[in-house]
Short mmCIF file of C-alpha atoms in Angstrom, two decimals:
data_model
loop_
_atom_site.label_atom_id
_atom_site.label_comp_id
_atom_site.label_asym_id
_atom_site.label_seq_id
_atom_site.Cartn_x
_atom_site.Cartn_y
_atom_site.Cartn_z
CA UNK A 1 152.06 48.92 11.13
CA UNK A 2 152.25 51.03 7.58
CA UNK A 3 148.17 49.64 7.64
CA UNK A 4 147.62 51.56 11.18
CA UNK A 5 149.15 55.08 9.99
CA UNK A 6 146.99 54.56 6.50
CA UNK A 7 144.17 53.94 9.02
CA UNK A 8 145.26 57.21 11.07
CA UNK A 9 146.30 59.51 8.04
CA UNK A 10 142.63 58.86 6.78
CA UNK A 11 141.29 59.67 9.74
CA UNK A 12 143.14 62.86 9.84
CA UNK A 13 142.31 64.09 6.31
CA UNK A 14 138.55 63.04 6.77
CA UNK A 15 138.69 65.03 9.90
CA UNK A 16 140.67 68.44 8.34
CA UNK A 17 138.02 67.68 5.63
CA UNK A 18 134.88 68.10 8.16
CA UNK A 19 136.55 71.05 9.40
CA UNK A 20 136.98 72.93 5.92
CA UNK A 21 133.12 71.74 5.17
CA UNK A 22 132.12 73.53 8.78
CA UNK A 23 134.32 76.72 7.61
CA UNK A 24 132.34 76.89 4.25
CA UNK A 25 129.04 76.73 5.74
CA UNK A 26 129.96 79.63 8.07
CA UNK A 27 131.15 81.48 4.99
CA UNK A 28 127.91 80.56 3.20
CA UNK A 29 125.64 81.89 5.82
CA UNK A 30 127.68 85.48 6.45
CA UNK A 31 127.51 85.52 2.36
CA UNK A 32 123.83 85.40 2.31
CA UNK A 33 123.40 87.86 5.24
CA UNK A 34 125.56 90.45 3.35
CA UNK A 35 123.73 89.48 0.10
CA UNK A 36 120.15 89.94 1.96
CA UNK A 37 121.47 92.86 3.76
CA UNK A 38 122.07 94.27 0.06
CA UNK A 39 118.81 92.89 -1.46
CA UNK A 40 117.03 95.01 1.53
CA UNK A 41 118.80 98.14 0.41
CA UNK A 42 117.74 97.77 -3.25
CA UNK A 43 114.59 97.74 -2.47
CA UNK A 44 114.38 100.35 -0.02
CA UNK A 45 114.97 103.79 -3.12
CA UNK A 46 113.20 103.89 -6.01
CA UNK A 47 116.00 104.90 -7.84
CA UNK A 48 117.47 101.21 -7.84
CA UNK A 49 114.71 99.43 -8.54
CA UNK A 50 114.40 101.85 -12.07
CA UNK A 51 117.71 101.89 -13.01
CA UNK A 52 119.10 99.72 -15.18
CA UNK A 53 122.60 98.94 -13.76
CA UNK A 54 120.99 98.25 -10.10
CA UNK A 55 118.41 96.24 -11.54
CA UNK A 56 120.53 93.70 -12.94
CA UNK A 57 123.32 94.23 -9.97
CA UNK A 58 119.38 92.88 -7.86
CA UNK A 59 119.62 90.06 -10.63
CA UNK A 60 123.11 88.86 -9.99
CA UNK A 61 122.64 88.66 -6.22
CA UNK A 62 119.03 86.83 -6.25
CA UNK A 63 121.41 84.32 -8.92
CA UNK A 64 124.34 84.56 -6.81
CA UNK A 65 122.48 83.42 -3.69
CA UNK A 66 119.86 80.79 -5.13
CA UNK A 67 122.93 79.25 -7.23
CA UNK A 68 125.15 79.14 -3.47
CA UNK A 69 121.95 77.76 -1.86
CA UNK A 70 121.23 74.70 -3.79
CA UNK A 71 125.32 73.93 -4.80
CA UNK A 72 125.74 73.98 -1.07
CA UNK A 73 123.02 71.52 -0.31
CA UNK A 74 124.57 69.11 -3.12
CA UNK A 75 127.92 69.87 -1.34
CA UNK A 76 126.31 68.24 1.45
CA UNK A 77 125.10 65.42 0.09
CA UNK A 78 128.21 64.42 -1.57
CA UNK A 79 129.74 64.75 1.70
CA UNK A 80 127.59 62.23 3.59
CA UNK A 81 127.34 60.09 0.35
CA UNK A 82 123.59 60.54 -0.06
CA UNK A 83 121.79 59.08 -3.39
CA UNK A 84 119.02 60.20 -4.80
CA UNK A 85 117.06 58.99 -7.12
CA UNK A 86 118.03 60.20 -10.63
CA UNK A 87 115.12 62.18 -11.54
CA UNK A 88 115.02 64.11 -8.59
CA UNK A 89 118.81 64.70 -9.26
CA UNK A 90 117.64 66.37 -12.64
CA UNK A 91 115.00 68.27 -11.37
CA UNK A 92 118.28 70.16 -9.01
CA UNK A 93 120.26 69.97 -11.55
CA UNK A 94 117.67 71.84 -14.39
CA UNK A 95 118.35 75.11 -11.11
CA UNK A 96 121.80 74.65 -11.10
CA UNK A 97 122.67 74.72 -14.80
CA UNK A 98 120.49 78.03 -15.40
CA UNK A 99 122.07 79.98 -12.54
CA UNK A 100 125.28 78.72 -13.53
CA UNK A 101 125.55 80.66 -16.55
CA UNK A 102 122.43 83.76 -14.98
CA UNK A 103 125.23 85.80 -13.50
CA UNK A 104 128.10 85.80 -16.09
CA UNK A 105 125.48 86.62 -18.70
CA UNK A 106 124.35 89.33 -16.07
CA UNK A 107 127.50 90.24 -16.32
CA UNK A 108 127.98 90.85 -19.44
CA UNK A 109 124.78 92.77 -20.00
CA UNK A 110 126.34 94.82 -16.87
CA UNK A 111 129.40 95.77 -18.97
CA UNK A 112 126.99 96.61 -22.08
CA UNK A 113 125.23 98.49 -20.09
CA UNK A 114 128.84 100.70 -18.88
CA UNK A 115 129.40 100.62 -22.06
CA UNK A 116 126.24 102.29 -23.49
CA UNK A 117 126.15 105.12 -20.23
CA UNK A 118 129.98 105.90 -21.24
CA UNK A 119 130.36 106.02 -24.91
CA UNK A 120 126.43 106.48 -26.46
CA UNK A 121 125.70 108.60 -22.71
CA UNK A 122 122.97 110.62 -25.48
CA UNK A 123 121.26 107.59 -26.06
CA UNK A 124 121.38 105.44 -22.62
CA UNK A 125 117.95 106.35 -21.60
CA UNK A 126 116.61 105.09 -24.64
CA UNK A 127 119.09 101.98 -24.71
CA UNK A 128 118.10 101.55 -21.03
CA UNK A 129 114.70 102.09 -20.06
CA UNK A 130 112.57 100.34 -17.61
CA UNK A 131 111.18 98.24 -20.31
CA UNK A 132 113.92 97.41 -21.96
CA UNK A 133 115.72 96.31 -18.78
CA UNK A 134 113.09 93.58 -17.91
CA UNK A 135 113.41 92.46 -21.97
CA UNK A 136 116.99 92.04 -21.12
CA UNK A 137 116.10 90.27 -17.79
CA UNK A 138 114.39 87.60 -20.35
CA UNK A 139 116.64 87.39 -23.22
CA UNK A 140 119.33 86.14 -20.49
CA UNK A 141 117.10 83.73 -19.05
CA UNK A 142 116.57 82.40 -22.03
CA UNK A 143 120.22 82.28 -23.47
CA UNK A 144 121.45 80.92 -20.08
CA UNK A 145 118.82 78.04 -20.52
CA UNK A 146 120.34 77.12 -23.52
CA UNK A 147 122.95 74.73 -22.34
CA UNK A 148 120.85 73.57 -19.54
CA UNK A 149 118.01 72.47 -22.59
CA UNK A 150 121.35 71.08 -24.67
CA UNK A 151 122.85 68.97 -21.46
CA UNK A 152 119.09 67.61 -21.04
CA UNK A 153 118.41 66.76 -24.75
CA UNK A 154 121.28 64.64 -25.17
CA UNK A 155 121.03 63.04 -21.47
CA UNK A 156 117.08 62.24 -22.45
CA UNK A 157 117.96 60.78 -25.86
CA UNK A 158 120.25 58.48 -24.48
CA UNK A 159 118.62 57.50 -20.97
CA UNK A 160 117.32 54.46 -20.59
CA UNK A 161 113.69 54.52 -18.21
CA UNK A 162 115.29 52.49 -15.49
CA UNK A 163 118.03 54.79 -15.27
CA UNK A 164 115.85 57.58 -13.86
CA UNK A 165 114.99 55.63 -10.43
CA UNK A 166 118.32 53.91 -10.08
CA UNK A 167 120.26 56.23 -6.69
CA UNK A 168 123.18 57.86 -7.45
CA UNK A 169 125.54 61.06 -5.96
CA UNK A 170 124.13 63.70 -7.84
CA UNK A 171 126.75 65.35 -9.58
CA UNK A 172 127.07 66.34 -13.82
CA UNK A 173 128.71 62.41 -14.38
CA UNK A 174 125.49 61.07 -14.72
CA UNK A 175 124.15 62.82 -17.20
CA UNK A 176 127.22 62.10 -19.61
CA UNK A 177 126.90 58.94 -20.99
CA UNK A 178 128.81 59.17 -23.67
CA UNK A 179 132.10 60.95 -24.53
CA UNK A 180 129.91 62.59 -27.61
CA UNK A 181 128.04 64.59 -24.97
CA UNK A 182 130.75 66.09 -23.34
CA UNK A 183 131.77 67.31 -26.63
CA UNK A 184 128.55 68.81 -27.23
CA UNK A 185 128.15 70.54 -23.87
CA UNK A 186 131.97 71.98 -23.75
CA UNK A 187 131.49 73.50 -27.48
CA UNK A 188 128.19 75.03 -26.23
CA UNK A 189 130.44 76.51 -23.03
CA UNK A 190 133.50 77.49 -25.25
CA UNK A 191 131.08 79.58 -27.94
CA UNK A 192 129.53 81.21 -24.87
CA UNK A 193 133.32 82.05 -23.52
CA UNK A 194 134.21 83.07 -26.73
CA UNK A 195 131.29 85.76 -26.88
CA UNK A 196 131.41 86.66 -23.54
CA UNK A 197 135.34 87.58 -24.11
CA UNK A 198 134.48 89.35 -27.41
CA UNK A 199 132.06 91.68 -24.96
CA UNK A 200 133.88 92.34 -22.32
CA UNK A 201 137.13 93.60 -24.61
CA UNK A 202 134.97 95.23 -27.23
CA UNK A 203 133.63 97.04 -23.98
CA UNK A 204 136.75 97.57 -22.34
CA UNK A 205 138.98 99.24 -25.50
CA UNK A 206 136.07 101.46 -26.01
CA UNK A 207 135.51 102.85 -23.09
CA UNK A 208 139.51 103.28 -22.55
CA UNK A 209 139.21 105.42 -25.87
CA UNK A 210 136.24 107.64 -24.06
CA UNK A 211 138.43 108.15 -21.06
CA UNK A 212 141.27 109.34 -22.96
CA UNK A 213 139.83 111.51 -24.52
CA UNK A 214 137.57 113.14 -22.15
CA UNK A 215 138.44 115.87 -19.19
CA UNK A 216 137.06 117.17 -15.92
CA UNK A 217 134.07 114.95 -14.32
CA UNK A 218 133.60 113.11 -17.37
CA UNK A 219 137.31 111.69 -17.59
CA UNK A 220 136.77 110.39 -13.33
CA UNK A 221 133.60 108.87 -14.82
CA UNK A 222 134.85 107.55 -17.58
CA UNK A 223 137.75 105.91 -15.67
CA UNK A 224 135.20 104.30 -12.86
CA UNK A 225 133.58 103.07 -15.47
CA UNK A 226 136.77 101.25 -16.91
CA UNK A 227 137.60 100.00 -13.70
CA UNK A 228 134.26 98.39 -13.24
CA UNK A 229 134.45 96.58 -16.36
CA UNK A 230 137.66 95.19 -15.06
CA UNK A 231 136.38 94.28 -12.14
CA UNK A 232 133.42 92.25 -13.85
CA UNK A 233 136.35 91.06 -16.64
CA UNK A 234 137.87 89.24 -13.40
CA UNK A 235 134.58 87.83 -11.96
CA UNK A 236 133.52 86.75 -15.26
CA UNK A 237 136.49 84.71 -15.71
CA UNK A 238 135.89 83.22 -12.16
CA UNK A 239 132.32 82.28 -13.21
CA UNK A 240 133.50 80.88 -16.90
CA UNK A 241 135.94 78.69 -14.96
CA UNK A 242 133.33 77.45 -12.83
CA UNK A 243 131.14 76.62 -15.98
CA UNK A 244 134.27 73.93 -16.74
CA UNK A 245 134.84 72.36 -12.97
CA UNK A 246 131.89 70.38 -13.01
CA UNK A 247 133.43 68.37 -15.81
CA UNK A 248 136.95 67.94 -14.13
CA UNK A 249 135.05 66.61 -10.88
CA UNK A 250 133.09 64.11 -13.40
CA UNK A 251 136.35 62.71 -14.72
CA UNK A 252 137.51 62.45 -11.11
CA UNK A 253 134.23 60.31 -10.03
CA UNK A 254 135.00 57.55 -12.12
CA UNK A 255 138.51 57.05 -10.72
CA UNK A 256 138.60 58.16 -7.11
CA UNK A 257 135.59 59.36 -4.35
CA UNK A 258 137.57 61.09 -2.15
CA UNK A 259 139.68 62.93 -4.56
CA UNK A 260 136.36 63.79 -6.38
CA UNK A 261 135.07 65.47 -2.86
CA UNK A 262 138.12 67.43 -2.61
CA UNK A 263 138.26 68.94 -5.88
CA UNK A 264 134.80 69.69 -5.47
CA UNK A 265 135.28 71.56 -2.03
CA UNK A 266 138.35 73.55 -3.39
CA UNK A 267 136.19 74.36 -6.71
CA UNK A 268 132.99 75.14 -4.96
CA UNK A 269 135.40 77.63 -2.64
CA UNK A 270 137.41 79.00 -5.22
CA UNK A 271 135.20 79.46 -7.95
CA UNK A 272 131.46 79.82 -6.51
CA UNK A 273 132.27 81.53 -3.83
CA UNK A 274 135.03 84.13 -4.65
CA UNK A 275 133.52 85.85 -7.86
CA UNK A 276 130.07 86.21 -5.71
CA UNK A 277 131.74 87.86 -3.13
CA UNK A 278 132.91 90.52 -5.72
CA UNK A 279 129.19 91.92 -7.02
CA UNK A 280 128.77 93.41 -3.09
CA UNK A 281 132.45 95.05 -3.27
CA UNK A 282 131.51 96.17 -7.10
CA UNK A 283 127.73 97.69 -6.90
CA UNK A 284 127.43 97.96 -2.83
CA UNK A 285 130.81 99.25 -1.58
CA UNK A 286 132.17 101.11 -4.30
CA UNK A 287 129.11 103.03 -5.93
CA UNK A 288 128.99 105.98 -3.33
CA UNK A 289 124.77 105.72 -3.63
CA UNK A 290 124.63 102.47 -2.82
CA UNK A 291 127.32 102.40 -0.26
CA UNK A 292 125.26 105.00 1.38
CA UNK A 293 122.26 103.72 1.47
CA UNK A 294 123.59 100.57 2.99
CA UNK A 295 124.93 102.55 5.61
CA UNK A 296 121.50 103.81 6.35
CA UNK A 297 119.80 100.61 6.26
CA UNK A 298 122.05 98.78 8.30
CA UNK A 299 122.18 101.84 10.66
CA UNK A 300 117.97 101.23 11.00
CA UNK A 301 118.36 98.32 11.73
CA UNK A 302 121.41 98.60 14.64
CA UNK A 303 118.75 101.17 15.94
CA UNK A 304 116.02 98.48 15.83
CA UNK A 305 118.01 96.08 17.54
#
């Protein structure tokens, strides 16, 4: 008897569980229709596409959605239990680490860049010019491959050749084979938290100081401003807790599948989905430009339809 309402309550949770993995796929596809809605409008003035602060907004949505794209197709596969070989595992994986860590380093080169317009506003265009802006587009390329390189390093060092076309759930477990490594990749994640925080407060205290002390237009701007680094303070600290739930999931692998999938559901909604739902409400509903020419754009196209 107590084995037929095991048998039932499973059948019940793995149902409520397909119907929470239906929900997120609906929520993934109206996510990437606002975010290509958005992408459409940034392209559509000039004056985003040469200025700075829209420029990398453009950066954290093209993140934002190839980072949503390819953890929802692993979400998938963990679902239905598909293996893949390990190598094509890493070749995901090498995606997924860089975009991981793309748009809270976009982030913070957003708040820099508040920073710079609000307190050095003599000195912005020079600070932020065209050229400089696509620099910065490749300095955080390059410093959010930096883990990814570190996580591969060690994995390659210790892999064995037959490991690479053995099938397994592909997921961040397999590439720790030691403890060792996991100590290597969460100091790596914990100095980049650290710096990140530094940035963001540093930011933050200065630009309260500025809108103190200002008056008229430039005390509204100054307070927008402050507001916005909040704003990226909070999805920043969604995004660095994401950067750690890959390694509570791994610890959960080894000890139980279905709790594994669960956590990994909750995570992927909580923490990958949330803080990328804030850069439309931060850069394309409350920056009156923007805002209005979204309207316009998505007017067009009501009209075309």
């Amino acid at each position: 008897m107590s084995n037929n309402n095991s048998l039932v309550g499973g059948k019940v949770i793995l149902l409520h569980y397909r119907e929470i993995i239906i929900v997120v796929q609906v929520l993934v596809v109206i996510f990437l229709c606002i975010n290509s809605l958005l992408i459409i409008t940034f392209f559509r003035k000039e004056c985003f596409y040469t200025t700075t602060r829209y420029i990398l907004f453009a950066v954290t949505l093209l993140s934002d959605s190839f980072m949503l794209v390819m953890s929802d197709i692993l979400l998938i596969f963990t679902h239905f239990g598909f293996a893949m070989q390990v190598w094509i595992c890493i070749i995901i994986s090498v995606v997924v680490f860089v975009y991981n860590i793309v748009t809270p380093v976009t982030l913070t080169a957003m708040t820099l860049e508040r920073y710079v317009a609000i307190c050095m506003p003599l000195r912005h265009s020079q600070l932020c010019s065209m050229r400089s802006t696509m620099h910065c587009i490749l300095i955080i390329h390059g410093l959010s491959s930096v883990p990814c390189i570190v996580v591969l390093s060690t994995f390659f060092a210790s892999a064995s050749f037959s490991l690479y076309k053995q099938y397994r759930l592909c997921a961040i477990k397999i590439f720790m084979l030691y403890r060792w490594q996991d100590r290597v990749i969460s100091a790596v994640q914990e100095f980049y938290f650290l710096i990140m925080v530094i940035i963001i407060l540093f930011s933050y205290v200065k630009i309260m100081k500025v809108a103190k002390a200002a008056s008229g237009e430039d005390k509204k701007s100054s307070w927008k401003g402050l507001r916005t680094v909040i704003l990226h303070g909070f999805q920043l600290l969604l995004c660095l807790i994401q950067l750690w739930t890959p390694f509570i999931e791994s610890t959960l692998l080894r000890f139980h599948l279905m709790l594994f999938t669960h956590v990994r559901l909750s995570n992927f909604i909580l923490f990958g989905l949330t803080p990328k739902c804030l850069s439309p409400l931060i850069y394309g509903l409350r920056d009156e430009t923007f805002s209005q020419a979204l309207k316009n754009v998505f007017g067009l196209y009501k009209r075309n339809i």
